[in-house]
Amino acid sequence: MSSFLRNLRTVAYHDRLLKWSTPGASLHLSDMSATAYTLPDRVGHLAMSSRWIISARDDLLWFVGPALLCYLMLTIQIAGFGWLVLIIALWTYLVDSPHVFSTFTRTYFDREERRQRRGLLLGSLVLFLVGPVAVLLGASKYFFVMAILWSHFHQVKQHYGFTVLYKKKNDDIEDLDNKLDNVFLFMAFLYPAAVFTLNTMQFWQRLPNPLPDLIQYLPVVLLAGTVMAGAMWLSRQVQRSLTGKPLNLPKYALLAATIPLHWVVLLNASTKNWFVAVSILAPLHTLQYHRLMWFYDRKYSRGEDCKERYGVAEFINRRLLHYVVFGVLYGIALYLLRKHSGFLAVGGHAFREMFLAMLLGPLLIHFYLDSKIWRVRRDPAVGKALQI
């Protein structure tokens, strides 16, 4: 009898092993009673999760692939070709400025958003005044530095936002993974930005002793912290694979496109200032945003009451041609205003500088609004539009 029971347990074990090792099978909490078998049963079976925001082709083409354009622009910069200035100018007014305008189409031009976010949208208009006030106070240089640094932070924040979307899409939301992802991304983006700032702005040379001596050790400290964060993050991915938890392939693809790019661009000696660095990094950020926005804009063509609900936003975002034409017209208008701002010289140099600083207002509003309007957890309508 005891021999029969042993044979029965052996058959049950192999039956459970077959069940757990079958592709597509899932391990339920009810199966965890046999904890001794959990690790051996999963060895050799690497679980993958590859749920994309739009599709594998679209995501790789628009959210990952544009990093290649950034590397191309860096190559042009290293080679010393003078036409990089022209490329940056064309990109700024024909591609980048339209992505700023697209934010306004889904906020100020959207009747429903105006009703729901009235306070946010009206309050954001104060950012038009920041530049002119800074000029009046004699702090114009600090304002423009602040604007370009905020632009870089905005780029990094968007990469983090896409990481969160992929985490939610692939159910990669365990508390430990969230914390490790946050720490790893923070350190991985902070280190090259901090080193670049120290090497280009050289502000620490004007600080009283002994601060300059202490700051020179900051890159070493940050690098050590980044290596430690990276090692813990990588160890967690190995642990996930060994315990049969799915590996988030879209998240890995995004991080492989963004983190090395920032290191290569910001730690390259040919990238001389923040404006050049942000411009070289812009294609990835801008094309990511355009494609996500157009995916979101599908909501403007759903239902017969779209025109009544959304107003002008429905017309602009209903067709891709409308979206492109209005965005490019905005970029051209911005270019003409900056180019012909010389007519304001009659009011003095400070008056013209105030006008140019005010033209950065839409960019600052874009930075601020973007930090508020893409919160999937707090705004179910956004999650619905993005199918998350």
mmCIF file of C-alpha atoms in Angstrom:
data_model
loop_
_atom_site.group_PDB
_atom_site.id
_atom_site.type_symbol
_atom_site.label_atom_id
_atom_site.label_comp_id
_atom_site.label_asym_id
_atom_site.label_seq_id
_atom_site.Cartn_x
_atom_site.Cartn_y
_atom_site.Cartn_z
ATOM 1 C CA MET A 1 0.000 0.000 0.000
ATOM 2 C CA SER A 2 2.787 2.402 0.885
ATOM 3 C CA SER A 3 4.498 1.580 -2.429
ATOM 4 C CA PHE A 4 1.266 2.345 -4.285
ATOM 5 C CA LEU A 5 0.986 5.731 -2.531
ATOM 6 C CA ARG A 6 4.594 6.587 -3.405
ATOM 7 C CA ASN A 7 3.927 5.765 -7.064
ATOM 8 C CA LEU A 8 0.757 7.854 -6.969
ATOM 9 C CA ARG A 9 2.654 10.856 -5.568
ATOM 10 C CA THR A 10 5.299 10.455 -8.294
ATOM 11 C CA VAL A 11 2.638 10.494 -11.028
ATOM 12 C CA ALA A 12 0.985 13.560 -9.467
ATOM 13 C CA TYR A 13 4.359 15.353 -9.323
ATOM 14 C CA HIS A 14 5.127 14.727 -13.001
ATOM 15 C CA ASP A 15 1.592 15.722 -13.954
ATOM 16 C CA ARG A 16 2.024 19.029 -12.126
ATOM 17 C CA LEU A 17 5.469 19.535 -13.667
ATOM 18 C CA LEU A 18 4.000 19.072 -17.147
ATOM 19 C CA LYS A 19 1.179 21.471 -16.376
ATOM 20 C CA TRP A 20 3.475 24.240 -15.111
ATOM 21 C CA SER A 21 6.041 23.869 -17.883
ATOM 22 C CA THR A 22 3.510 24.003 -20.718
ATOM 23 C CA PRO A 23 3.863 27.263 -22.739
ATOM 24 C CA GLY A 24 1.044 29.675 -21.898
ATOM 25 C CA ALA A 25 0.202 27.898 -18.644
ATOM 26 C CA SER A 26 -0.112 30.064 -15.554
ATOM 27 C CA LEU A 27 0.858 29.356 -11.975
ATOM 28 C CA HIS A 28 -1.947 30.087 -9.547
ATOM 29 C CA LEU A 29 -1.790 30.667 -5.815
ATOM 30 C CA SER A 30 -3.573 27.360 -5.304
ATOM 31 C CA ASP A 31 -0.573 25.627 -6.845
ATOM 32 C CA MET A 32 1.840 27.163 -4.352
ATOM 33 C CA SER A 33 1.123 24.482 -1.773
ATOM 34 C CA ALA A 34 3.999 22.531 -3.285
ATOM 35 C CA THR A 35 6.564 25.282 -2.730
ATOM 36 C CA ALA A 36 9.483 22.869 -3.004
ATOM 37 C CA TYR A 37 8.674 22.312 -6.653
ATOM 38 C CA THR A 38 8.209 25.966 -7.659
ATOM 39 C CA LEU A 39 11.790 26.817 -8.650
ATOM 40 C CA PRO A 40 12.752 23.513 -10.347
ATOM 41 C CA ASP A 41 9.492 23.479 -12.292
ATOM 42 C CA ARG A 42 10.197 26.891 -13.867
ATOM 43 C CA VAL A 43 13.880 26.493 -14.690
ATOM 44 C CA GLY A 44 14.515 26.542 -18.427
ATOM 45 C CA HIS A 45 11.255 28.335 -19.266
ATOM 46 C CA LEU A 46 11.849 32.058 -19.804
ATOM 47 C CA ALA A 47 8.537 33.929 -19.553
ATOM 48 C CA MET A 48 8.217 37.015 -21.757
ATOM 49 C CA SER A 49 5.638 39.797 -21.812
ATOM 50 C CA SER A 50 5.416 41.878 -24.982
ATOM 51 C CA ARG A 51 2.265 43.968 -24.844
ATOM 52 C CA TRP A 52 2.954 47.223 -26.682
ATOM 53 C CA ILE A 53 1.160 50.561 -26.415
ATOM 54 C CA ILE A 54 0.107 50.573 -30.088
ATOM 55 C CA SER A 55 1.782 47.591 -31.744
ATOM 56 C CA ALA A 56 5.264 46.114 -31.956
ATOM 57 C CA ARG A 57 5.884 47.753 -35.321
ATOM 58 C CA ASP A 58 4.552 51.181 -34.338
ATOM 59 C CA ASP A 59 6.241 51.244 -30.949
ATOM 60 C CA LEU A 60 9.628 50.191 -32.296
ATOM 61 C CA LEU A 61 9.355 52.651 -35.178
ATOM 62 C CA TRP A 62 8.190 55.694 -33.204
ATOM 63 C CA PHE A 63 9.063 55.158 -29.536
ATOM 64 C CA VAL A 64 12.425 53.368 -29.899
ATOM 65 C CA GLY A 65 13.719 53.804 -33.446
ATOM 66 C CA PRO A 66 14.071 57.631 -33.455
ATOM 67 C CA ALA A 67 17.120 57.207 -31.206
ATOM 68 C CA LEU A 68 18.967 56.439 -34.461
ATOM 69 C CA LEU A 69 18.192 59.971 -35.688
ATOM 70 C CA CYS A 70 19.752 61.349 -32.514
ATOM 71 C CA TYR A 71 22.906 59.322 -33.115
ATOM 72 C CA LEU A 72 22.966 60.621 -36.706
ATOM 73 C CA MET A 73 22.763 64.224 -35.491
ATOM 74 C CA LEU A 74 25.554 63.559 -32.990
ATOM 75 C CA THR A 75 27.674 62.101 -35.781
ATOM 76 C CA ILE A 76 27.117 65.268 -37.821
ATOM 77 C CA GLN A 77 28.136 67.348 -34.806
ATOM 78 C CA ILE A 78 31.307 65.307 -34.247
ATOM 79 C CA ALA A 79 32.202 65.546 -37.944
ATOM 80 C CA GLY A 80 31.946 69.322 -37.705
ATOM 81 C CA PHE A 81 29.499 69.812 -40.558
ATOM 82 C CA GLY A 82 28.118 73.344 -40.395
ATOM 83 C CA TRP A 83 24.694 72.374 -41.656
ATOM 84 C CA LEU A 84 23.738 70.882 -38.274
ATOM 85 C CA VAL A 85 22.521 74.387 -37.387
ATOM 86 C CA LEU A 86 20.129 74.304 -40.342
ATOM 87 C CA ILE A 87 18.906 70.819 -39.397
ATOM 88 C CA ILE A 88 18.203 71.960 -35.830
ATOM 89 C CA ALA A 89 16.350 75.047 -37.088
ATOM 90 C CA LEU A 90 14.176 73.072 -39.507
ATOM 91 C CA TRP A 91 13.463 70.425 -36.878
ATOM 92 C CA THR A 92 12.593 73.065 -34.273
ATOM 93 C CA TYR A 93 9.992 74.884 -36.352
ATOM 94 C CA LEU A 94 8.598 72.100 -38.553
ATOM 95 C CA VAL A 95 8.553 69.147 -36.133
ATOM 96 C CA ASP A 96 9.291 70.193 -32.552
ATOM 97 C CA SER A 97 7.082 73.302 -32.356
ATOM 98 C CA PRO A 98 4.106 71.352 -33.771
ATOM 99 C CA HIS A 99 4.456 68.846 -30.936
ATOM 100 C CA VAL A 100 4.093 71.747 -28.492
ATOM 101 C CA PHE A 101 1.024 72.911 -30.395
ATOM 102 C CA SER A 102 -0.492 69.423 -30.224
ATOM 103 C CA THR A 103 -0.616 69.755 -26.425
ATOM 104 C CA PHE A 104 -2.798 72.828 -26.822
ATOM 105 C CA THR A 105 -5.156 71.025 -29.195
ATOM 106 C CA ARG A 106 -6.034 68.500 -26.496
ATOM 107 C CA THR A 107 -6.291 71.102 -23.723
ATOM 108 C CA TYR A 108 -7.170 74.702 -24.608
ATOM 109 C CA PHE A 109 -8.904 73.765 -27.873
ATOM 110 C CA ASP A 110 -10.794 70.845 -26.324
ATOM 111 C CA ARG A 111 -14.186 71.955 -24.990
ATOM 112 C CA GLU A 112 -14.442 69.042 -22.552
ATOM 113 C CA GLU A 113 -10.912 69.549 -21.219
ATOM 114 C CA ARG A 114 -11.534 73.264 -20.730
ATOM 115 C CA ARG A 115 -14.550 72.438 -18.606
ATOM 116 C CA GLN A 116 -12.777 69.783 -16.528
ATOM 117 C CA ARG A 117 -9.384 71.516 -16.155
ATOM 118 C CA ARG A 118 -10.402 75.168 -16.120
ATOM 119 C CA GLY A 119 -8.230 76.106 -13.159
ATOM 120 C CA LEU A 120 -5.161 74.284 -14.486
ATOM 121 C CA LEU A 121 -5.406 75.782 -17.963
ATOM 122 C CA LEU A 122 -5.999 79.338 -16.783
ATOM 123 C CA GLY A 123 -3.309 79.135 -14.121
ATOM 124 C CA SER A 124 -0.747 77.817 -16.627
ATOM 125 C CA LEU A 125 -1.007 81.052 -18.623
ATOM 126 C CA VAL A 126 1.007 82.770 -15.867
ATOM 127 C CA LEU A 127 4.083 81.094 -17.377
ATOM 128 C CA PHE A 128 3.892 83.633 -20.219
ATOM 129 C CA LEU A 129 5.027 86.247 -17.707
ATOM 130 C CA VAL A 130 7.992 84.412 -16.211
ATOM 131 C CA GLY A 131 10.395 85.357 -19.010
ATOM 132 C CA PRO A 132 9.493 89.056 -19.244
ATOM 133 C CA VAL A 133 9.628 89.438 -15.459
ATOM 134 C CA ALA A 134 13.070 87.779 -15.392
ATOM 135 C CA VAL A 135 14.286 90.271 -18.020
ATOM 136 C CA LEU A 136 12.917 93.199 -16.008
ATOM 137 C CA LEU A 137 14.765 91.930 -12.940
ATOM 138 C CA GLY A 138 18.017 91.582 -14.863
ATOM 139 C CA ALA A 139 17.946 87.784 -14.651
ATOM 140 C CA SER A 140 17.362 86.981 -18.323
ATOM 141 C CA LYS A 141 20.442 84.752 -18.502
ATOM 142 C CA TYR A 142 19.187 82.632 -15.630
ATOM 143 C CA PHE A 143 15.743 82.407 -17.219
ATOM 144 C CA PHE A 144 17.070 81.037 -20.498
ATOM 145 C CA VAL A 145 19.305 78.564 -18.636
ATOM 146 C CA MET A 146 16.300 77.475 -16.588
ATOM 147 C CA ALA A 147 14.242 76.994 -19.759
ATOM 148 C CA ILE A 148 16.828 74.772 -21.443
ATOM 149 C CA LEU A 149 17.385 72.700 -18.269
ATOM 150 C CA TRP A 150 13.621 72.273 -17.889
ATOM 151 C CA SER A 151 13.547 71.130 -21.502
ATOM 152 C CA HIS A 152 16.042 68.368 -20.715
ATOM 153 C CA PHE A 153 14.137 67.374 -17.582
ATOM 154 C CA HIS A 154 10.984 67.268 -19.703
ATOM 155 C CA GLN A 155 12.657 64.836 -22.115
ATOM 156 C CA VAL A 156 13.748 62.569 -19.269
ATOM 157 C CA LYS A 157 10.309 62.764 -17.645
ATOM 158 C CA GLN A 158 8.727 61.624 -20.906
ATOM 159 C CA HIS A 159 11.025 58.590 -21.099
ATOM 160 C CA TYR A 160 9.991 57.754 -17.554
ATOM 161 C CA GLY A 161 6.347 58.204 -18.520
ATOM 162 C CA PHE A 162 6.664 55.744 -21.388
ATOM 163 C CA THR A 163 8.346 53.310 -19.002
ATOM 164 C CA VAL A 164 5.340 53.548 -16.693
ATOM 165 C CA LEU A 165 2.956 52.948 -19.614
ATOM 166 C CA TYR A 166 4.842 49.790 -20.540
ATOM 167 C CA LYS A 167 4.852 48.665 -16.933
ATOM 168 C CA LYS A 168 1.091 49.072 -16.661
ATOM 169 C CA LYS A 169 0.519 47.506 -20.052
ATOM 170 C CA ASN A 170 2.538 44.412 -19.078
ATOM 171 C CA ASP A 171 1.361 44.193 -15.457
ATOM 172 C CA ASP A 172 4.904 44.926 -14.286
ATOM 173 C CA ILE A 173 3.793 46.794 -11.179
ATOM 174 C CA GLU A 174 5.123 44.906 -8.166
ATOM 175 C CA ASP A 175 6.277 47.285 -5.459
ATOM 176 C CA LEU A 176 9.887 46.068 -5.556
ATOM 177 C CA ASP A 177 10.080 46.455 -9.342
ATOM 178 C CA ASN A 178 8.552 49.942 -9.173
ATOM 179 C CA LYS A 179 11.124 51.067 -6.621
ATOM 180 C CA LEU A 180 14.088 49.561 -8.474
ATOM 181 C CA ASP A 181 12.923 50.995 -11.797
ATOM 182 C CA ASN A 182 12.555 54.445 -10.231
ATOM 183 C CA VAL A 183 15.988 54.403 -8.603
ATOM 184 C CA PHE A 184 17.729 52.967 -11.651
ATOM 185 C CA LEU A 185 16.176 55.451 -14.093
ATOM 186 C CA PHE A 186 16.824 58.373 -11.761
ATOM 187 C CA MET A 187 20.519 57.554 -11.386
ATOM 188 C CA ALA A 188 21.014 56.521 -15.031
ATOM 189 C CA PHE A 189 19.712 59.866 -16.297
ATOM 190 C CA LEU A 190 21.120 61.999 -13.471
ATOM 191 C CA TYR A 191 24.757 60.974 -13.839
ATOM 192 C CA PRO A 192 25.381 62.120 -17.457
ATOM 193 C CA ALA A 193 23.312 65.288 -16.921
ATOM 194 C CA ALA A 194 25.247 66.216 -13.766
ATOM 195 C CA VAL A 195 28.646 65.552 -15.345
ATOM 196 C CA PHE A 196 27.660 67.521 -18.450
ATOM 197 C CA THR A 197 26.519 70.461 -16.316
ATOM 198 C CA LEU A 198 29.736 70.464 -14.299
ATOM 199 C CA ASN A 199 31.875 70.312 -17.436
ATOM 200 C CA THR A 200 30.048 72.991 -19.430
ATOM 201 C CA MET A 201 28.651 75.587 -17.043
ATOM 202 C CA GLN A 202 31.628 75.651 -14.649
ATOM 203 C CA PHE A 203 29.537 77.495 -12.082
ATOM 204 C CA TRP A 204 31.324 75.790 -9.206
ATOM 205 C CA GLN A 205 34.459 77.856 -9.905
ATOM 206 C CA ARG A 206 32.623 80.907 -8.554
ATOM 207 C CA LEU A 207 31.587 79.184 -5.344
ATOM 208 C CA PRO A 208 33.425 79.860 -2.075
ATOM 209 C CA ASN A 209 35.907 77.273 -0.819
ATOM 210 C CA PRO A 210 35.788 74.424 -0.016
ATOM 211 C CA LEU A 211 32.709 73.747 -2.189
ATOM 212 C CA PRO A 212 34.631 73.512 -5.510
ATOM 213 C CA ASP A 213 36.937 70.889 -3.996
ATOM 214 C CA LEU A 214 33.966 68.877 -2.760
ATOM 215 C CA ILE A 215 31.997 69.152 -6.005
ATOM 216 C CA GLN A 216 34.836 67.638 -8.036
ATOM 217 C CA TYR A 217 34.120 64.332 -6.273
ATOM 218 C CA LEU A 218 30.419 64.436 -7.188
ATOM 219 C CA PRO A 219 30.808 62.584 -10.541
ATOM 220 C CA VAL A 220 32.597 59.702 -8.800
ATOM 221 C CA VAL A 221 29.884 59.466 -6.151
ATOM 222 C CA LEU A 222 27.108 59.575 -8.757
ATOM 223 C CA LEU A 223 28.827 56.981 -10.932
ATOM 224 C CA ALA A 224 29.200 54.624 -7.954
ATOM 225 C CA GLY A 225 25.543 55.113 -7.115
ATOM 226 C CA THR A 226 24.524 54.481 -10.726
ATOM 227 C CA VAL A 227 26.555 51.265 -10.891
ATOM 228 C CA MET A 228 25.006 50.041 -7.645
ATOM 229 C CA ALA A 229 21.478 50.892 -8.828
ATOM 230 C CA GLY A 230 22.151 49.192 -12.156
ATOM 231 C CA ALA A 231 23.497 46.064 -10.467
ATOM 232 C CA MET A 232 20.440 45.788 -8.203
ATOM 233 C CA TRP A 233 18.096 46.366 -11.142
ATOM 234 C CA LEU A 234 19.861 43.742 -13.269
ATOM 235 C CA SER A 235 19.854 41.261 -10.379
ATOM 236 C CA ARG A 236 16.119 41.719 -10.059
ATOM 237 C CA GLN A 237 15.622 40.934 -13.759
ATOM 238 C CA VAL A 238 17.645 37.735 -13.338
ATOM 239 C CA GLN A 239 15.601 36.829 -10.270
ATOM 240 C CA ARG A 240 12.370 37.417 -12.200
ATOM 241 C CA SER A 241 13.523 35.108 -14.983
ATOM 242 C CA LEU A 242 14.543 32.353 -12.542
ATOM 243 C CA THR A 243 11.239 32.480 -10.705
ATOM 244 C CA GLY A 244 9.164 32.425 -13.891
ATOM 245 C CA LYS A 245 7.961 36.034 -13.737
ATOM 246 C CA PRO A 246 7.538 37.567 -17.192
ATOM 247 C CA LEU A 247 10.264 39.874 -18.486
ATOM 248 C CA ASN A 248 8.928 43.172 -19.808
ATOM 249 C CA LEU A 249 10.397 43.306 -23.331
ATOM 250 C CA PRO A 250 8.893 46.662 -24.403
ATOM 251 C CA LYS A 251 10.310 48.303 -21.273
ATOM 252 C CA TYR A 252 13.748 46.855 -21.985
ATOM 253 C CA ALA A 253 13.606 48.096 -25.590
ATOM 254 C CA LEU A 254 12.733 51.612 -24.417
ATOM 255 C CA LEU A 255 15.502 51.715 -21.809
ATOM 256 C CA ALA A 256 18.017 50.380 -24.346
ATOM 257 C CA ALA A 257 17.084 53.267 -26.655
ATOM 258 C CA THR A 258 17.053 56.087 -24.101
ATOM 259 C CA ILE A 259 19.688 55.512 -21.425
ATOM 260 C CA PRO A 260 22.742 54.806 -23.656
ATOM 261 C CA LEU A 261 21.703 57.715 -25.902
ATOM 262 C CA HIS A 262 21.826 60.204 -23.027
ATOM 263 C CA TRP A 263 25.202 58.897 -21.909
ATOM 264 C CA VAL A 264 26.710 59.029 -25.399
ATOM 265 C CA VAL A 265 25.393 62.525 -26.158
ATOM 266 C CA LEU A 266 26.054 64.178 -22.808
ATOM 267 C CA LEU A 267 29.456 62.602 -22.171
ATOM 268 C CA ASN A 268 30.726 63.391 -25.669
ATOM 269 C CA ALA A 269 33.284 66.174 -25.840
ATOM 270 C CA SER A 270 31.768 67.603 -29.048
ATOM 271 C CA THR A 271 28.467 68.430 -27.331
ATOM 272 C CA LYS A 272 29.484 71.879 -26.134
ATOM 273 C CA ASN A 273 26.399 73.300 -24.438
ATOM 274 C CA TRP A 274 22.914 72.424 -23.227
ATOM 275 C CA PHE A 275 21.175 73.859 -26.292
ATOM 276 C CA VAL A 276 23.136 71.577 -28.630
ATOM 277 C CA ALA A 277 22.653 68.574 -26.323
ATOM 278 C CA VAL A 278 18.894 69.046 -26.006
ATOM 279 C CA SER A 279 18.590 69.608 -29.770
ATOM 280 C CA ILE A 280 20.446 66.373 -30.540
ATOM 281 C CA LEU A 281 18.238 64.452 -28.097
ATOM 282 C CA ALA A 282 15.058 66.085 -29.438
ATOM 283 C CA PRO A 283 14.138 63.698 -32.313
ATOM 284 C CA LEU A 284 13.458 60.757 -29.985
ATOM 285 C CA HIS A 285 11.398 62.884 -27.615
ATOM 286 C CA THR A 286 9.447 64.700 -30.329
ATOM 287 C CA LEU A 287 8.542 61.697 -32.470
ATOM 288 C CA GLN A 288 7.548 59.712 -29.394
ATOM 289 C CA TYR A 289 5.177 62.494 -28.454
ATOM 290 C CA HIS A 290 3.689 62.961 -31.926
ATOM 291 C CA ARG A 291 2.885 59.259 -32.296
ATOM 292 C CA LEU A 292 1.427 58.933 -28.800
ATOM 293 C CA MET A 293 -0.644 62.062 -29.350
ATOM 294 C CA TRP A 294 -1.996 60.799 -32.654
ATOM 295 C CA PHE A 295 -2.853 57.475 -31.008
ATOM 296 C CA TYR A 296 -4.656 59.384 -28.244
ATOM 297 C CA ASP A 297 -6.375 61.617 -30.813
ATOM 298 C CA ARG A 298 -8.396 58.704 -32.120
ATOM 299 C CA LYS A 299 -10.921 59.610 -29.432
ATOM 300 C CA TYR A 300 -11.877 62.636 -31.557
ATOM 301 C CA SER A 301 -13.295 60.382 -34.261
ATOM 302 C CA ARG A 302 -15.309 58.065 -32.005
ATOM 303 C CA GLY A 303 -19.009 58.718 -31.700
ATOM 304 C CA GLU A 304 -21.429 61.030 -33.436
ATOM 305 C CA ASP A 305 -21.235 63.731 -30.764
ATOM 306 C CA CYS A 306 -17.467 64.359 -31.027
ATOM 307 C CA LYS A 307 -17.879 67.801 -32.554
ATOM 308 C CA GLU A 308 -20.245 68.897 -29.801
ATOM 309 C CA ARG A 309 -18.105 67.406 -27.022
ATOM 310 C CA TYR A 310 -14.662 68.550 -28.122
ATOM 311 C CA GLY A 311 -15.180 71.639 -30.296
ATOM 312 C CA VAL A 312 -12.189 72.878 -32.316
ATOM 313 C CA ALA A 313 -10.023 69.991 -31.107
ATOM 314 C CA GLU A 314 -12.236 67.573 -33.018
ATOM 315 C CA PHE A 315 -11.557 69.358 -36.320
ATOM 316 C CA ILE A 316 -7.789 69.674 -35.806
ATOM 317 C CA ASN A 317 -7.290 66.094 -34.644
ATOM 318 C CA ARG A 318 -9.876 64.357 -36.794
ATOM 319 C CA ARG A 319 -7.527 63.848 -39.734
ATOM 320 C CA LEU A 320 -3.759 63.467 -39.870
ATOM 321 C CA LEU A 321 -3.570 66.131 -42.590
ATOM 322 C CA HIS A 322 -5.303 68.660 -40.316
ATOM 323 C CA TYR A 323 -2.983 67.739 -37.436
ATOM 324 C CA VAL A 324 0.137 68.229 -39.564
ATOM 325 C CA VAL A 325 -0.976 71.440 -41.307
ATOM 326 C CA PHE A 326 -2.038 73.248 -38.131
ATOM 327 C CA GLY A 327 1.132 72.168 -36.322
ATOM 328 C CA VAL A 328 3.414 73.355 -39.130
ATOM 329 C CA LEU A 329 1.535 76.666 -39.401
ATOM 330 C CA TYR A 330 2.118 77.200 -35.688
ATOM 331 C CA GLY A 331 5.831 76.501 -36.139
ATOM 332 C CA ILE A 332 6.099 78.912 -39.075
ATOM 333 C CA ALA A 333 4.243 81.631 -37.156
ATOM 334 C CA LEU A 334 6.626 81.213 -34.228
ATOM 335 C CA TYR A 335 9.612 81.429 -36.581
ATOM 336 C CA LEU A 336 8.320 84.638 -38.206
ATOM 337 C CA LEU A 337 7.684 86.261 -34.829
ATOM 338 C CA ARG A 338 11.227 85.524 -33.685
ATOM 339 C CA LYS A 339 12.821 86.450 -37.001
ATOM 340 C CA HIS A 340 11.088 89.802 -37.239
ATOM 341 C CA SER A 341 11.262 90.701 -33.571
ATOM 342 C CA GLY A 342 13.767 93.375 -34.564
ATOM 343 C CA PHE A 343 10.903 95.813 -35.145
ATOM 344 C CA LEU A 344 10.636 95.959 -31.368
ATOM 345 C CA ALA A 345 14.107 97.513 -31.151
ATOM 346 C CA VAL A 346 12.437 100.915 -31.043
ATOM 347 C CA GLY A 347 11.499 100.087 -27.488
ATOM 348 C CA GLY A 348 15.085 99.265 -26.588
ATOM 349 C CA HIS A 349 17.056 96.035 -26.304
ATOM 350 C CA ALA A 350 15.329 95.065 -23.060
ATOM 351 C CA PHE A 351 11.883 95.354 -24.675
ATOM 352 C CA ARG A 352 12.887 93.038 -27.538
ATOM 353 C CA GLU A 353 14.433 90.580 -25.063
ATOM 354 C CA MET A 354 11.198 90.579 -23.064
ATOM 355 C CA PHE A 355 9.271 89.735 -26.225
ATOM 356 C CA LEU A 356 11.621 86.832 -27.083
ATOM 357 C CA ALA A 357 11.368 85.557 -23.521
ATOM 358 C CA MET A 358 7.582 85.713 -23.733
ATOM 359 C CA LEU A 359 7.686 83.579 -26.899
ATOM 360 C CA LEU A 360 9.074 80.785 -24.726
ATOM 361 C CA GLY A 361 5.845 80.909 -22.726
ATOM 362 C CA PRO A 362 4.069 78.248 -24.845
ATOM 363 C CA LEU A 363 7.052 75.933 -24.374
ATOM 364 C CA LEU A 364 6.946 76.348 -20.590
ATOM 365 C CA ILE A 365 3.187 75.795 -20.579
ATOM 366 C CA HIS A 366 3.726 72.633 -22.627
ATOM 367 C CA PHE A 367 6.264 71.380 -20.076
ATOM 368 C CA TYR A 368 3.917 72.047 -17.169
ATOM 369 C CA LEU A 369 0.699 70.757 -18.727
ATOM 370 C CA ASP A 370 2.375 67.550 -19.858
ATOM 371 C CA SER A 371 3.230 66.766 -16.263
ATOM 372 C CA LYS A 372 -0.498 66.923 -15.434
ATOM 373 C CA ILE A 373 -2.527 65.602 -18.369
ATOM 374 C CA TRP A 374 -0.970 62.168 -18.968
ATOM 375 C CA ARG A 375 -1.589 60.601 -15.566
ATOM 376 C CA VAL A 376 -3.246 57.308 -16.409
ATOM 377 C CA ARG A 377 -4.029 56.346 -12.826
ATOM 378 C CA ARG A 378 -5.630 59.662 -11.907
ATOM 379 C CA ASP A 379 -7.456 60.176 -15.199
ATOM 380 C CA PRO A 380 -9.330 57.071 -16.389
ATOM 381 C CA ALA A 381 -10.202 58.851 -19.651
ATOM 382 C CA VAL A 382 -6.509 58.933 -20.590
ATOM 383 C CA GLY A 383 -6.111 55.236 -19.826
ATOM 384 C CA LYS A 384 -9.171 54.474 -21.925
ATOM 385 C CA ALA A 385 -7.863 56.512 -24.871
ATOM 386 C CA LEU A 386 -4.489 54.737 -24.666
ATOM 387 C CA GLN A 387 -6.125 51.354 -24.086
ATOM 388 C CA ILE A 388 -4.417 50.886 -20.721
#
